[in-house]
Coordinates of C-alpha atoms and ligand atoms in Angstrom, one line a residue:
X5 CA -19.4 21.3 69.0
X6 CA -17.3 24.3 69.1
X7 CA -19.1 27.1 67.2
X8 CA -16.6 29.7 68.3
X9 CA -13.9 28.2 66.1
X10 CA -16.0 29.2 63.1
X11 CA -16.5 32.6 61.5
X12 CA -15.7 35.8 63.2
X13 CA -14.6 34.6 66.5
X14 CA -12.5 31.9 64.9
X15 CA -9.7 34.2 63.8
X16 CA -9.3 35.5 67.3
X17 CA -9.6 32.2 68.9
X18 CA -6.7 31.0 66.8
X19 CA -4.7 33.9 68.0
X20 CA -5.0 32.5 71.5
X21 CA -3.4 29.3 70.5
X22 CA -0.1 30.7 69.3
X23 CA 3.3 29.3 69.5
X24 CA 6.6 29.8 67.9
X25 CA 9.6 27.8 66.8
X26 CA 12.9 29.0 65.6
X27 CA 14.8 27.3 62.8
X28 CA 18.3 27.9 61.5
X29 CA 19.1 28.6 57.8
X30 CA 19.3 24.9 57.1
X31 CA 15.8 24.3 58.3
X32 CA 16.7 22.8 61.6
X33 CA 14.7 23.6 64.7
X34 CA 16.8 25.4 67.2
X35 CA 14.2 26.3 69.9
X36 CA 10.5 26.2 70.6
X37 CA 8.0 27.8 72.9
X38 CA 6.3 26.1 75.9
X39 CA 3.3 24.7 73.9
X40 CA 5.5 22.9 71.5
X41 CA 7.8 21.6 74.2
X42 CA 4.8 19.9 75.6
X43 CA 3.4 18.4 72.4
X44 CA 6.7 17.6 71.0
X45 CA 9.4 17.2 73.6
X46 CA 12.8 16.9 72.0
X47 CA 11.9 18.7 68.8
X48 CA 15.0 20.8 69.0
X49 CA 17.6 19.6 66.6
X50 CA 15.0 18.0 64.2
X51 CA 14.8 19.2 60.6
X52 CA 11.5 21.0 59.8
X53 CA 11.3 18.8 56.7
X54 CA 11.0 15.8 59.0
X55 CA 8.1 17.1 60.9
X56 CA 6.1 18.8 58.1
X57 CA 3.8 16.3 56.6
X58 CA 4.2 15.6 52.9
X59 CA 0.6 16.6 51.9
X60 CA 0.5 20.2 52.9
X61 CA 4.0 21.3 53.7
X62 CA 4.8 24.9 52.9
X63 CA 2.0 26.7 51.1
X64 CA 2.4 30.4 51.0
X65 CA -1.0 31.9 51.2
X66 CA 0.2 35.4 50.7
X67 CA 3.5 36.9 49.9
X68 CA 4.2 40.5 50.1
X69 CA 7.4 41.4 48.2
X70 CA 7.7 44.8 49.7
X71 CA 7.4 43.6 53.2
X72 CA 9.3 40.4 52.5
X73 CA 7.5 38.1 54.7
X74 CA 5.3 35.2 53.9
X75 CA 2.2 33.7 55.5
X76 CA 2.2 30.0 55.3
X77 CA -0.1 27.2 56.0
X78 CA 1.5 24.0 57.0
X79 CA 0.8 20.8 58.6
X80 CA 3.2 19.4 61.1
X81 CA 3.5 15.9 62.5
X82 CA 4.7 15.6 66.0
X83 CA 5.2 12.1 67.1
X84 CA 2.0 10.5 65.9
X85 CA -0.1 13.6 66.1
X86 CA -1.0 15.7 63.1
X87 CA -1.3 19.3 63.9
X88 CA -2.3 22.0 61.5
X89 CA -0.7 25.3 62.0
X90 CA -0.7 28.6 60.1
X91 CA 1.6 31.5 60.6
X92 CA 4.4 33.6 59.2
X93 CA 8.1 33.2 58.8
X94 CA 10.0 36.2 59.9
X95 CA 13.7 36.6 60.4
X96 CA 14.7 36.4 64.1
X97 CA 15.9 39.7 65.5
X98 CA 18.8 38.0 67.2
X99 CA 20.6 36.3 64.5
X100 CA 20.2 34.9 61.0
X101 CA 17.6 32.4 62.2
X102 CA 14.1 32.2 60.9
X103 CA 11.2 32.4 63.2
X104 CA 8.0 30.7 62.6
X105 CA 5.2 32.5 64.4
X106 CA 2.2 30.2 64.2
X107 CA -1.1 29.4 65.6
X108 CA -3.2 26.3 65.6
X109 CA -5.4 25.8 62.6
X110 CA -9.0 26.6 63.6
X111 CA -10.0 23.0 63.1
X112 CA -7.4 21.9 65.6
X113 CA -8.5 24.3 68.3
X114 CA -11.1 21.7 69.3
X115 CA -8.5 19.0 69.7
X116 CA -6.6 20.4 72.7
X117 CA -7.6 17.4 74.9
X118 CA -6.5 15.0 72.3
X119 CA -3.2 16.7 72.0
X120 CA -2.8 16.8 75.8
X121 CA -2.8 20.6 75.8
X122 CA -4.5 23.4 77.7
X123 CA -5.1 26.8 76.5
X124 CA -2.7 28.1 79.2
X125 CA 0.2 26.3 77.4
X126 CA 0.0 28.9 74.6
X127 CA -0.1 32.1 76.5
X128 CA 0.9 34.4 77.9
X129 CA 4.6 33.8 77.5
X130 CA 4.5 32.8 73.9
X131 CA 2.0 35.4 73.1
X132 CA 4.0 38.2 74.5
X133 CA 7.1 36.9 72.9
X134 CA 5.4 36.5 69.6
X135 CA 4.2 40.0 69.6
X136 CA 7.4 41.7 70.5
X137 CA 8.9 39.7 67.6
X138 CA 6.1 40.9 65.3
X139 CA 6.7 44.4 66.3
X140 CA 10.4 44.0 65.6
X141 CA 9.6 42.4 62.3
X142 CA 7.3 45.2 61.4
X143 CA 9.8 47.9 62.2
X144 CA 12.9 46.3 61.0
X145 CA 14.4 46.2 57.6
X146 CA 13.6 42.6 56.7
X147 CA 16.0 41.3 54.1
X148 CA 17.0 37.8 54.8
X149 CA 13.6 36.2 54.6
X150 CA 13.4 35.5 51.0
X151 CA 16.6 33.6 50.6
X152 CA 16.0 31.6 53.8
X153 CA 12.5 30.8 52.6
X154 CA 13.7 29.7 49.3
X155 CA 16.2 27.3 51.0
X156 CA 13.5 26.1 53.3
X157 CA 11.1 25.5 50.5
X158 CA 13.7 23.5 48.7
X159 CA 14.3 21.4 51.7
X160 CA 10.7 20.7 52.5
X161 CA 8.7 21.1 49.3
X162 CA 10.8 18.4 47.7
X163 CA 11.1 19.9 44.3
X164 CA 7.6 21.2 44.0
X165 CA 7.4 24.7 42.7
X166 CA 6.2 27.5 44.8
X167 CA 3.9 28.8 42.1
X168 CA 2.4 25.4 41.7
X169 CA 1.8 25.2 45.4
X170 CA 0.2 28.6 45.4
X171 CA -2.2 27.7 42.7
X172 CA -3.2 24.2 43.8
X173 CA -5.0 23.1 46.9
X174 CA -2.7 20.5 48.3
X175 CA -5.4 18.3 49.8
X176 CA -7.7 18.0 46.8
X177 CA -5.4 19.1 44.0
X178 CA -8.1 21.4 42.7
X179 CA -7.2 25.0 41.9
X180 CA -7.3 27.1 45.1
X181 CA -9.1 30.4 45.7
X182 CA -6.4 32.6 44.3
X183 CA -6.1 30.5 41.1
X184 CA -9.9 30.3 40.8
X185 CA -10.4 34.0 41.1
X186 CA -7.8 34.9 38.5
X187 CA -9.2 32.2 36.1
X188 CA -12.7 33.5 36.6
X189 CA -11.6 37.0 35.8
X190 CA -9.8 35.8 32.6
X191 CA -12.9 33.9 31.5
X192 CA -15.1 36.8 32.1
X193 CA -12.9 39.1 30.1
X194 CA -13.1 36.7 27.2
X195 CA -16.9 36.2 27.3
X196 CA -19.1 39.0 28.4
X197 CA -22.1 36.8 29.4
X198 CA -23.1 33.2 29.5
X199 CA -20.9 31.8 32.3
X200 CA -22.4 30.4 35.4
X201 CA -20.8 30.2 38.8
X202 CA -21.8 27.6 41.4
X203 CA -20.9 27.7 45.0
X204 CA -20.8 24.3 46.7
X205 CA -20.9 23.8 50.5
X206 CA -20.6 20.5 52.3
X207 CA -23.4 20.1 54.7
X208 CA -22.4 19.6 58.3
X209 CA -18.8 18.9 57.4
X210 CA -17.7 19.8 60.9
X211 CA -19.8 17.0 62.2
X212 CA -18.0 14.5 59.9
X213 CA -14.7 15.8 61.2
X214 CA -15.8 15.7 64.8
X215 CA -17.3 12.3 64.5
X216 CA -14.8 10.4 62.4
X217 CA -11.6 12.4 62.8
X218 CA -9.6 14.5 60.6
X219 CA -8.2 12.0 58.2
X220 CA -11.7 10.8 57.4
X221 CA -12.7 14.5 57.0
X222 CA -9.8 15.0 54.6
X223 CA -10.8 12.0 52.6
X224 CA -14.4 13.3 52.5
X225 CA -13.2 16.5 51.0
X226 CA -11.2 14.6 48.4
X227 CA -14.3 12.6 47.6
X228 CA -16.2 15.8 47.1
X229 CA -13.4 17.1 44.9
X230 CA -13.4 14.0 42.7
X231 CA -17.1 14.1 42.4
X232 CA -17.1 17.7 41.3
X233 CA -14.3 17.1 38.8
X234 CA -16.2 14.2 37.4
X235 CA -19.6 16.1 37.2
X236 CA -18.1 19.1 35.6
X237 CA -15.8 17.3 33.2
X238 CA -14.6 19.6 30.4
X239 CA -17.6 22.0 30.8
X240 CA -15.9 24.1 33.4
X241 CA -13.5 24.4 36.3
X242 CA -13.9 23.3 39.9
X243 CA -11.9 24.8 42.7
X244 CA -11.6 24.5 46.5
X245 CA -12.0 28.0 48.0
X246 CA -11.0 26.8 51.5
X247 CA -12.4 24.6 54.3
X248 CA -15.5 22.8 53.0
X249 CA -16.3 25.4 50.4
X250 CA -15.9 24.7 46.7
X251 CA -16.8 26.8 43.6
X252 CA -17.3 26.0 40.0
X253 CA -17.3 28.1 36.9
X254 CA -19.3 26.6 34.0
X255 CA -18.6 27.6 30.4
X256 CA -21.5 28.9 28.3
X257 CA -21.8 25.6 26.4
X258 CA -22.4 23.7 29.7
X259 CA -25.6 21.9 30.4
X260 CA -26.0 23.7 33.8
X261 CA -29.1 21.8 34.9
X262 CA -27.6 18.4 34.2
X263 CA -24.3 19.2 36.0
X264 CA -26.1 20.7 39.0
X265 CA -28.2 17.5 39.2
X266 CA -25.2 15.3 38.9
X267 CA -23.4 17.3 41.7
X268 CA -26.4 17.1 44.1
X269 CA -26.7 13.3 43.4
X270 CA -23.6 12.8 45.7
X271 CA -25.9 13.2 48.7
X272 CA -28.0 10.2 47.6
X273 CA -25.2 7.7 47.9
X274 CA -24.0 6.0 51.0
X275 CA -20.2 6.2 51.0
X276 CA -17.7 4.2 52.9
X277 CA -14.6 6.1 53.9
X278 CA -12.0 4.3 55.9
X279 CA -14.6 1.8 56.9
X280 CA -17.1 4.5 58.0
X281 CA -20.5 4.7 56.3
X282 CA -21.8 8.1 55.7
X283 CA -23.6 10.4 53.3
X284 CA -22.1 13.7 52.1
X285 CA -24.8 16.1 51.1
X286 CA -24.0 19.3 49.3
X287 CA -25.8 22.7 49.1
X288 CA -25.5 24.6 45.9
X289 CA -26.0 28.2 44.9
X290 CA -26.1 28.8 41.2
X291 CA -25.5 32.2 39.6
X292 CA -25.7 32.7 35.8
X293 CA -24.0 35.8 34.6
X294 CA -26.8 37.8 33.0
X295 CA -25.3 41.3 33.5
X296 CA -21.8 42.4 33.0
X297 CA -20.8 42.0 36.6
X298 CA -17.3 41.2 37.9
X299 CA -16.1 37.9 39.0
X300 CA -16.3 38.8 42.7
X301 CA -19.9 40.1 42.3
X302 CA -20.8 36.9 40.5
X303 CA -19.3 34.8 43.2
X304 CA -21.3 37.0 45.7
X305 CA -24.5 36.1 43.8
X306 CA -23.7 32.4 44.0
X307 CA -23.0 32.9 47.7
X308 CA -26.4 34.6 48.3
X309 CA -28.1 31.8 46.4
X310 CA -26.3 29.2 48.5
X311 CA -27.3 31.0 51.6
X312 CA -30.9 31.0 50.4
X313 CA -30.8 27.3 49.7
X314 CA -29.4 26.6 53.1
X315 CA -32.0 28.7 54.9
X316 CA -34.8 27.1 52.8
X317 CA -33.2 23.7 53.5
X318 CA -33.1 22.7 49.9
X319 CA -30.1 21.3 47.9
X320 CA -30.0 24.0 45.2
X321 CA -31.0 27.6 44.8
X322 CA -30.6 29.9 41.8
X323 CA -29.6 33.5 42.3
X324 CA -32.7 35.5 41.5
X325 CA -31.9 38.6 39.6
X326 CA -35.6 39.4 39.6
X327 CA -35.6 39.9 43.3
X328 CA -36.8 43.3 42.2
X329 CA -37.6 45.0 45.4
X330 CA -34.1 44.7 46.8
X331 CA -32.4 45.5 43.5
X332 CA -34.7 48.5 42.8
X333 CA -34.1 49.9 46.2
X334 CA -30.3 49.7 45.7
X335 CA -30.6 51.3 42.3
X336 CA -32.7 54.2 43.7
X337 CA -30.2 54.7 46.5
X338 CA -27.4 54.7 44.0
X339 CA -29.2 57.2 41.8
X340 CA -30.2 59.5 44.7
X341 CA -26.7 59.6 46.2
X342 CA -25.1 62.3 44.0
X343 CA -27.8 64.8 44.7
X344 CA -27.9 63.9 48.4
X345 CA -24.2 64.8 48.6
X346 CA -24.7 67.9 46.5
X347 CA -27.7 69.1 48.6
X348 CA -26.3 68.1 51.9
X349 CA -29.1 65.7 52.5
X350 CA -26.7 63.4 54.4
X351 CA -26.3 64.5 57.9
X352 CA -23.9 63.6 60.7
X353 CA -24.5 61.8 63.9
X354 CA -22.0 61.9 66.8
X355 CA -21.4 59.1 69.2
X356 CA -19.2 59.8 72.3
X357 CA -16.2 57.7 72.9
X358 CA -15.6 57.5 76.7
X359 CA -12.4 57.1 78.6
X360 CA -13.0 54.0 80.8
X361 CA -10.6 55.2 83.5
X362 CA -12.6 58.3 84.4
X363 CA -15.8 57.9 82.3
X364 CA -15.1 61.3 80.7
X365 CA -15.7 62.0 77.0
X366 CA -12.7 61.3 75.0
X367 CA -14.1 62.4 71.6
X368 CA -16.8 61.5 69.1
X369 CA -17.1 59.0 66.3
X370 CA -18.9 60.6 63.4
X371 CA -21.5 58.4 61.6
X372 CA -23.5 59.4 58.5
X373 CA -27.3 59.5 58.4
X374 CA -29.5 59.8 55.4
X375 CA -33.1 60.8 55.7
X376 CA -34.4 60.7 52.1
X377 CA -37.5 62.9 51.3
X378 CA -39.4 60.0 49.8
X379 CA -37.5 56.8 50.7
X380 CA -37.2 57.8 54.4
X381 CA -34.3 56.8 56.6
X382 CA -31.8 54.7 54.7
X383 CA -29.5 52.7 56.8
X384 CA -25.8 53.5 56.6
X385 CA -25.0 49.8 56.0
X386 CA -27.1 50.0 52.8
X387 CA -26.0 53.3 51.4
X388 CA -22.3 52.8 52.2
X389 CA -22.4 49.5 50.5
X390 CA -24.2 51.0 47.5
X391 CA -21.7 53.9 47.4
X392 CA -18.8 51.4 47.4
X393 CA -20.2 49.3 44.6
X394 CA -21.1 52.4 42.5
X395 CA -17.7 54.0 43.3
X396 CA -19.3 57.0 45.0
X397 CA -17.8 56.2 48.3
X398 CA -14.8 58.5 48.1
X399 CA -17.1 61.5 47.5
X400 CA -19.2 60.4 50.5
X401 CA -16.2 60.0 52.7
X402 CA -14.8 63.3 51.7
X403 CA -18.1 65.0 52.3
X404 CA -18.3 63.4 55.8
X405 CA -14.7 64.4 56.8
X406 CA -15.2 67.9 55.5
X407 CA -18.4 68.4 57.4
X408 CA -17.1 66.8 60.5
X409 CA -14.2 69.3 60.6
X410 CA -16.6 72.1 60.0
X411 CA -18.9 70.9 62.8
X412 CA -16.0 70.5 65.2
X413 CA -15.9 74.3 65.7
X414 CA -19.4 74.1 67.2
X415 CA -18.1 71.5 69.7
X416 CA -15.3 73.5 71.3
X417 CA -14.9 73.2 75.0
X418 CA -12.6 75.5 77.0
X419 CA -11.0 76.6 73.8
X420 CA -10.3 73.0 72.8
X421 CA -11.5 71.3 69.6
X422 CA -12.9 67.8 70.1
X423 CA -11.2 64.6 68.9
X424 CA -13.0 63.2 66.0
X425 CA -13.1 59.7 64.5
X426 CA -14.3 59.3 61.0
X427 CA -14.8 56.1 59.0
X428 CA -13.0 55.7 55.7
X429 CA -13.9 52.9 53.4
X430 CA -10.9 51.0 52.1
X431 CA -11.8 52.2 48.7
X432 CA -11.2 55.8 49.9
X433 CA -7.7 55.1 50.9
X434 CA -6.1 56.8 47.9
X435 CA -3.5 59.4 47.3
X436 CA -6.3 61.8 46.5
X437 CA -7.7 61.3 50.0
X438 CA -4.3 62.0 51.5
X439 CA -4.2 65.3 49.6
X440 CA -7.8 66.0 50.4
X441 CA -7.2 65.6 54.2
X442 CA -4.0 67.7 54.0
X443 CA -6.0 70.4 52.3
X444 CA -8.8 70.3 54.9
X445 CA -6.4 70.3 57.8
X446 CA -4.7 73.4 56.4
X447 CA -8.0 75.2 55.4
X448 CA -9.7 74.6 58.7
X449 CA -6.5 74.9 60.7
X450 CA -7.7 71.7 62.4
X451 CA -5.0 69.9 64.3
X452 CA -4.3 66.6 62.6
X453 CA -3.6 65.0 66.0
X454 CA -7.3 65.4 66.8
X455 CA -8.3 63.3 63.8
X456 CA -8.5 59.5 63.8
X457 CA -9.6 57.6 60.8
X458 CA -11.3 54.2 61.2
X459 CA -10.6 51.6 58.7
X460 CA -12.3 48.2 58.9
X461 CA -10.0 45.2 59.1
X462 CA -11.8 43.2 56.5
X463 CA -11.9 46.0 54.1
X464 CA -8.1 46.6 54.0
X465 CA -7.4 43.1 52.7
X466 CA -7.4 43.8 49.0
X467 CA -4.0 45.4 48.7
X468 CA -2.1 45.5 51.9
X469 CA 1.0 47.2 50.5
X470 CA -1.1 50.0 49.0
X471 CA -3.2 50.4 52.1
X472 CA 0.0 50.5 54.2
X473 CA 1.4 53.3 52.0
X474 CA -1.6 55.4 52.3
X475 CA -2.1 54.9 56.0
X476 CA 1.6 55.7 56.6
X477 CA 1.2 59.0 54.6
X478 CA -1.8 59.9 56.8
X479 CA 0.0 58.8 59.9
X480 CA 3.0 61.1 59.1
X481 CA 0.6 64.0 58.9
X482 CA -0.3 63.3 62.6
X483 CA -3.6 61.5 61.9
X484 CA -4.2 58.4 64.1
X485 CA -5.4 55.2 62.6
X486 CA -7.9 52.9 64.2
X487 CA -8.6 49.3 63.0
X488 CA -12.4 49.0 63.2
X489 CA -14.5 45.9 63.8
X490 CA -11.3 44.2 65.0
X491 CA -11.5 40.4 65.2
X492 CA -14.2 40.0 62.5
X493 CA -11.7 39.6 59.6
X494 CA -9.4 36.9 58.9
X495 CA -6.0 38.2 59.4
X496 CA -6.1 40.6 62.4
X497 CA -2.5 40.0 63.3
X498 CA -1.3 40.5 59.8
X499 CA -2.8 43.9 59.7
X500 CA -1.3 44.9 63.0
X501 CA 2.0 43.8 61.7
X502 CA 1.8 45.6 58.4
X503 CA -0.2 48.8 59.1
X504 CA 0.6 51.9 61.2
X505 CA -2.2 51.2 63.7
X506 CA -2.7 53.3 66.9
X507 CA -6.1 52.0 68.1
X508 CA -8.0 48.7 67.8
X509 CA -11.7 48.8 68.1
X510 CA -13.1 45.5 69.4
X511 CA -16.1 44.6 67.4
X512 CA -19.4 44.8 69.2
X513 CA -20.2 41.2 68.6
X514 CA -17.5 40.2 71.0
X515 CA -18.6 42.6 73.6
X516 CA -22.2 41.3 73.3
X517 CA -21.1 37.7 73.9
X518 CA -18.5 38.5 76.5
X519 CA -20.6 38.3 79.7
X520 CA -21.6 34.7 80.1
X521 CA -19.3 33.2 77.6
X522 CA -15.9 32.3 78.9
X523 CA -14.6 31.9 75.4
X524 CA -15.6 35.4 74.2
X525 CA -14.2 36.8 77.4
X526 CA -10.9 35.1 76.6
X527 CA -11.0 36.6 73.1
X528 CA -11.4 40.1 74.5
X529 CA -8.6 39.4 77.0
X530 CA -6.3 38.3 74.2
X531 CA -7.0 41.4 72.2
X532 CA -6.0 43.5 75.2
X533 CA -2.9 41.5 75.6
X534 CA -1.9 41.9 72.0
X535 CA -2.7 45.6 72.1
X536 CA -0.6 46.1 75.2
X537 CA 2.3 44.2 73.7
X538 CA 2.1 46.4 70.7
X539 CA 1.5 49.6 72.7
X540 CA -1.9 50.2 71.1
X541 CA -5.0 51.7 72.6
X542 CA -8.1 49.5 72.8
X543 CA -11.6 50.8 72.3
X544 CA -14.6 48.5 72.8
X545 CA -17.7 49.1 70.8
X546 CA -21.4 48.4 71.5
X547 CA -21.4 48.6 75.3
X548 CA -25.0 48.4 76.4
X549 CA -24.8 47.4 80.1
X550 CA -23.0 48.5 83.2
X551 CA -21.8 44.9 83.6
X552 CA -20.0 45.0 80.3
X553 CA -18.5 48.4 81.2
X554 CA -17.1 47.1 84.5
X555 CA -15.8 43.9 82.9
X556 CA -14.0 45.8 80.1
X557 CA -12.5 48.2 82.5
X558 CA -11.2 45.4 84.6
X559 CA -9.7 43.8 81.6
X560 CA -7.7 46.9 80.8
X561 CA -9.7 48.2 77.8
X562 CA -8.9 51.9 77.5
X563 CA -12.0 53.4 75.9
X564 CA -15.6 52.5 75.1
X565 CA -18.5 53.4 73.0
X566 CA -22.1 52.3 73.1
X567 CA -25.7 52.9 73.8
X568 CA -25.0 52.7 77.6
X569 CA -23.1 56.0 77.3
X570 CA -25.0 57.5 74.5
X571 CA -26.6 56.7 71.2
X572 CA -25.3 58.6 68.2
X573 CA -26.9 62.1 68.4
X574 CA -27.1 65.2 66.3
X575 CA -24.8 68.2 66.6
X576 CA -26.9 69.9 69.2
X577 CA -27.1 66.7 71.2
X578 CA -23.3 66.3 71.0
X579 CA -22.8 69.8 72.4
X580 CA -24.7 68.8 75.6
X581 CA -22.3 66.0 76.2
X582 CA -19.1 67.9 76.0
X583 CA -16.8 67.3 78.9
X584 CA -19.4 65.2 80.7
X585 CA -19.0 62.1 82.7
X586 CA -21.0 59.5 80.9
X587 CA -23.4 57.8 81.2
X588 CA -25.4 60.7 82.4
X589 CA -27.3 58.5 84.9
X590 CA -31.0 57.8 85.1
X591 CA -33.0 59.3 82.3
X592 CA -33.6 62.9 82.9
X593 CA -37.0 64.7 82.5
X594 CA -37.5 66.4 79.1
X595 CA -35.5 69.5 78.6
X596 CA -36.9 72.4 80.6
X597 CA -38.8 75.2 78.7
X598 CA -35.8 77.5 79.2
X599 CA -34.6 75.6 76.2
X600 CA -31.2 73.9 76.6
X601 CA -31.0 71.4 73.8
X602 CA -31.5 67.8 74.8
X603 CA -29.7 65.0 73.0
X604 CA -31.8 63.7 70.1
X605 CA -30.7 60.3 69.1
X606 CA -30.4 59.6 65.5
Ligands
C2E22 P1 -19.2 51.2 62.8 O1 -18.0 52.0 62.3 O2 -18.8 49.9 63.5 O3 -20.1 52.1 63.7 C1 -20.7 51.7 64.8 C2 -22.1 51.3 64.6 O4 -22.6 50.7 65.8 C3 -23.0 52.4 64.3 O5 -24.0 51.9 63.4 C4 -23.6 52.7 65.7 O6 -24.8 53.4 65.6 C5 -23.7 51.3 66.2 N1 -23.7 51.3 67.7 C6 -23.0 52.2 68.5 N2 -23.2 51.8 69.8 C7 -24.0 50.7 69.8 C8 -24.5 49.8 70.8 O7 -24.3 50.0 72.0 N3 -25.2 48.7 70.4 C9 -25.5 48.5 69.1 N4 -26.2 47.4 68.8 N5 -25.0 49.3 68.1 C10 -24.3 50.3 68.5 P2 -24.4 52.8 62.1 O8 -24.4 54.2 62.4 O9 -25.6 52.1 61.6 O10 -23.2 52.5 61.1 C11 -23.0 51.3 60.5 C12 -21.7 51.3 59.8 O11 -21.7 52.1 58.7 C13 -20.5 51.8 60.7 O12 -20.1 50.8 61.5 C14 -19.5 52.2 59.6 O13 -18.7 51.0 59.2 C15 -20.4 52.6 58.4 N6 -20.4 54.0 58.3 C16 -21.2 54.9 59.0 N7 -20.9 56.2 58.6 C17 -19.9 56.1 57.6 C18 -19.2 57.0 56.8 O14 -19.4 58.3 56.8 N8 -18.2 56.5 55.9 C19 -18.0 55.2 55.9 N9 -17.1 54.8 55.0 N10 -18.6 54.3 56.6 C20 -19.6 54.7 57.5
CA23 CA1 -16.3 52.9 63.0
CA24 CA1 -17.0 49.1 64.3

């Protein structure tokens, strides 16, 4: 079974299996890339409406009016083969044609053999072509898309309304994630407490798919959907969030216990789907709304409960708001944060970023550290998350940038200030932050070109148009933008297309898996390829071994960061590394009594 197609690596793996086709304004295919030529010879001249299957067709998953392009999910049928693809329509740079830049649906990445394809059919030609197109689309004034899309929609959606398609999951006809989230928020606004959210996951769905094929898999999902609809009745709303993940919101009058029992009972029946006998067991996470939390927090609670259920191997778990230890800790952290910022209790750690061509220090990433007088060292993951949820993150981020710039003057080498990378939470990407940075740069007389802000890919999803505006403003000031944890989010390419990015930082999970896993290696390779096509710099994170360093270097990665070179260290430690070739070699004896500061990791 192909684990890589799931989760973090999935998004990148998909990016490997890219192809394009070009259609004219009447929806007729005018040309295709190599991969499509192979699966569907003679496709040119066909109408897209003839090859798109009637069940999924054109389902915009996100439209961005200001950018005027549209991500779509569609299912195509080539000859007798059903292939799921997702991608974006952009106008072709050459003429009035529309270009579909797609990639295989993750679930189809496992079916290359069956489709008679090899991964080499997809790249590099198509990949490079795709990315030069994307770059064009990103830079150009894109005007024609909307009209062309509307015509296309009319020709293939056969009268169905776009809004309806947006709101309804085509396979199960349940509300989709977008519709569910907005419905949930509406309900929560009406009723402060009393609602319950249930997350439902199909156990080992992938196995059903692998063993019986996709049409049986689809039928299994429809069976689950029907069962949820029936169990919930008029006591709530069931939705399909995506894949094999469903969610339900139950009204306050609902008999939650009974409904939960009824849903779980599905697993006790032997079902026959297309002549195949099987059981479909579900795992449920139940979260009643006891506090005035938002819809997304409530969904998060249900998700935590579901995760608990799965790890305990039980069918149902309830979110436990009395998990006091964790909640109390978070509350104490939230309460202690304002004074920690006021009293400068939060300190900075500096981790060198090394140029892989000559192993010289390129600059530092600044990371925050908090050693609380009574609670001890609090991990950044915890306090950053708490700061985000309690809306203190912007203060924290401002504090870190300001102190970083202040510290930079202690890190001058040969009259040169160091390059600094600071992390900004997506929540800190506000006009206020733009002004704040401009003020700091002026006050400190710090060259903006020495500053890079790191924004995580997953974090910037909320409002892409807004994020793009803020980042553009910073970019115009001369600040560089790095996309952090690249590959772990869902829409890596979408971000590259829409945001002014200079650097991509390959997440350390890929680096860790790279040696010994051909697939992870390919993933890293494809990121480098994409970055080169878009003229971006690639930094790899989490390098711990010389082997990883060599490999990354041979793949064309520009810079690297990781314990191999140096752990994050305090300011004194950072001073000792200035201008050095890293790693410094075998561990050196403790600093001599004459007292040059040695690097203290923190
Ligand atoms: P990040 O931006 O991905 O930072 C890199 C993290 O990887 C750091 O963890 C660093 O200590 C760790 N790391 C570096 N090299 C290696 C390695 O070779 N192996 C391994 N296993 N880990 C390595 P840290 O300091 O715990 O930070 C965690 C995250 O917290 C950061 O991830 C960043 O997203 C966030 N963060 C830290 N400081 C700030 C801040 O001031 N503002 C914001 N908004 N976020 C911050
Ligand atoms: Ca970072
Ligand atoms: Ca990172």
